[in-house]
Short mmCIF file of the C-alpha atoms (twelve columns), coordinates in Angstrom:
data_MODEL
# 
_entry.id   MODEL 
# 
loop_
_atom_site.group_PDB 
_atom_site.id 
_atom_site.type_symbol 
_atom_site.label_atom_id 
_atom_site.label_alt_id 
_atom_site.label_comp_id 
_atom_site.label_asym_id 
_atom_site.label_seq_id 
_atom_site.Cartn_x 
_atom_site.Cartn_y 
_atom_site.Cartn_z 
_atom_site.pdbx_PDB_model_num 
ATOM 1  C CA . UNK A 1  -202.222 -147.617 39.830 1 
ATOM 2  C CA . UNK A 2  -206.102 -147.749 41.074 1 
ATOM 3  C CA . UNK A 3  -204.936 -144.832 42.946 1 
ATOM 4  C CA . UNK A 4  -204.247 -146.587 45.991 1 
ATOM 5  C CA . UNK A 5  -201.785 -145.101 48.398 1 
ATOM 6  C CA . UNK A 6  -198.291 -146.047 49.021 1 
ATOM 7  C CA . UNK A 7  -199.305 -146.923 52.595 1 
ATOM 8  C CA . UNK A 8  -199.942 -151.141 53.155 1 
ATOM 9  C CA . UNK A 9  -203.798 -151.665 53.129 1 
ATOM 10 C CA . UNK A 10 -203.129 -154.737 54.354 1 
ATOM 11 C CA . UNK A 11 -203.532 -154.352 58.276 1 
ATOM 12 C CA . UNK A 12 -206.832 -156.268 58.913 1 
ATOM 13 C CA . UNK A 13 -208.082 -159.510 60.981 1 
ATOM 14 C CA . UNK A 14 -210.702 -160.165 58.239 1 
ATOM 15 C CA . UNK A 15 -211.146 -160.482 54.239 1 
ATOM 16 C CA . UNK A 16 -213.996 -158.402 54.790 1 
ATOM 17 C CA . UNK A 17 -212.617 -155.452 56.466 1 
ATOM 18 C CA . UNK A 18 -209.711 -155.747 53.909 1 
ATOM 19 C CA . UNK A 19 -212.323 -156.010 50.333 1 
ATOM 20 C CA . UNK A 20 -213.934 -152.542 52.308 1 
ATOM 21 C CA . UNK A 21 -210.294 -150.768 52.626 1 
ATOM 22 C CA . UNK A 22 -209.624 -151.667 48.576 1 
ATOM 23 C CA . UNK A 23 -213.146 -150.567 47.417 1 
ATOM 24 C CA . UNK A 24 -212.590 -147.209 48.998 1 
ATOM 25 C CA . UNK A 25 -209.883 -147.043 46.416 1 
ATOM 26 C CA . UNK A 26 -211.102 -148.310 43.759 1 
ATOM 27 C CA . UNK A 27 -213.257 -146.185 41.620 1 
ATOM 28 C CA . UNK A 28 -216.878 -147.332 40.968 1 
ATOM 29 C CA . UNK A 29 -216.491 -148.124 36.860 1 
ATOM 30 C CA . UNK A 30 -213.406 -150.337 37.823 1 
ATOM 31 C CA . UNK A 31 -214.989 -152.138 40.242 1 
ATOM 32 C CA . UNK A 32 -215.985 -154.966 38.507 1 
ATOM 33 C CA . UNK A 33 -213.118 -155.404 36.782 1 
ATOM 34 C CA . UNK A 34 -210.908 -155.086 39.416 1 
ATOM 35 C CA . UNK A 35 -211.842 -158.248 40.983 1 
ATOM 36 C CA . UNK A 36 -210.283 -160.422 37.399 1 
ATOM 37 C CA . UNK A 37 -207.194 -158.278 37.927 1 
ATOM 38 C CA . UNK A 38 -206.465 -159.512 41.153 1 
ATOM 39 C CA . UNK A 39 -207.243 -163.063 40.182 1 
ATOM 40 C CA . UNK A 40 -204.998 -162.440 37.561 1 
ATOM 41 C CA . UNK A 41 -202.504 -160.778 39.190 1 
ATOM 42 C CA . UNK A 42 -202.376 -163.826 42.112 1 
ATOM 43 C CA . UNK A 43 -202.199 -166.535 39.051 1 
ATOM 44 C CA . UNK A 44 -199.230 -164.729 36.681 1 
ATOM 45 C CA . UNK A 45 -197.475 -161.920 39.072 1 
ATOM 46 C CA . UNK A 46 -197.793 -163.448 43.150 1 
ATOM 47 C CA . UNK A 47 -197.516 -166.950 42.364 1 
ATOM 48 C CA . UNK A 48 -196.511 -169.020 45.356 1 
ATOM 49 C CA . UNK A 49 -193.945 -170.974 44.436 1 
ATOM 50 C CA . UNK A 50 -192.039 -168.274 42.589 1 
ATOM 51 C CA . UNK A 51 -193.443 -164.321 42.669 1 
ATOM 52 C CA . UNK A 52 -192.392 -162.203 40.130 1 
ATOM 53 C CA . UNK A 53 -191.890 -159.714 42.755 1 
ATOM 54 C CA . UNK A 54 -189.590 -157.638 40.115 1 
ATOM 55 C CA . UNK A 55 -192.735 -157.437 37.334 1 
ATOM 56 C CA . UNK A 56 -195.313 -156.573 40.060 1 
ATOM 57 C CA . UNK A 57 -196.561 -153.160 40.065 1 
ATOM 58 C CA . UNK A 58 -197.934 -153.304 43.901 1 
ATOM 59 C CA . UNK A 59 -194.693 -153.439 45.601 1 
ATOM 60 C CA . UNK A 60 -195.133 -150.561 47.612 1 
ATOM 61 C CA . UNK A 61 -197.749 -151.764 49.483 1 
ATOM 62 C CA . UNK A 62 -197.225 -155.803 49.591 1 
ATOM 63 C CA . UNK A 63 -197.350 -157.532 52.401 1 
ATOM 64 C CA . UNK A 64 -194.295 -159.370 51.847 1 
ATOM 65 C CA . UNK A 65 -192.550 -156.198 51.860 1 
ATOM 66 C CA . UNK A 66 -193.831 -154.872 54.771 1 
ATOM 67 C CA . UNK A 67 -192.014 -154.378 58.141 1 
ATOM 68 C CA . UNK A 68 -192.884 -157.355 60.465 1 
ATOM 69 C CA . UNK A 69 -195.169 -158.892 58.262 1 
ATOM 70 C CA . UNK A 70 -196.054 -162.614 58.961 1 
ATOM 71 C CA . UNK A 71 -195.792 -163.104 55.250 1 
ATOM 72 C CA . UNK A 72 -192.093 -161.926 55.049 1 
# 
């Protein structure tokens, strides 16, 4: 989906640097929307108490999947 790679774009010190990674791979007419779908997708998929890790479709490059992540 959104055409982003299978590789974690997660590996940044900064929300900034990490917004700048996603837009690079998100096209320009999604753009907008994009930032509702990952509100969304934080308040119905990634919930903290209880993910729905099996209903997400950005497994591949979570952070909680991710070799020696802090978040596993």
């Amino acid at each position: 989906g959104l055409g982003i790679p299978a590789e974690p774009l997660f590996r940044s010190d900064t929300p900034l640097k990490v917004e700048k990674m996603l837009v690079k791979h998100i096209p320009a007419e999604d753009l907008a929307r994009a930032h509702h779908w990952l509100l969304l997708h934080g308040r119905y998929v990634c919930t903290s108490r209880k993910p729905h890790c099996d209903k997400c479709e950005l497994s591949n490059i979570c952070p909680k999947k991710i070799e020696n992540s802090k978040l596993q």
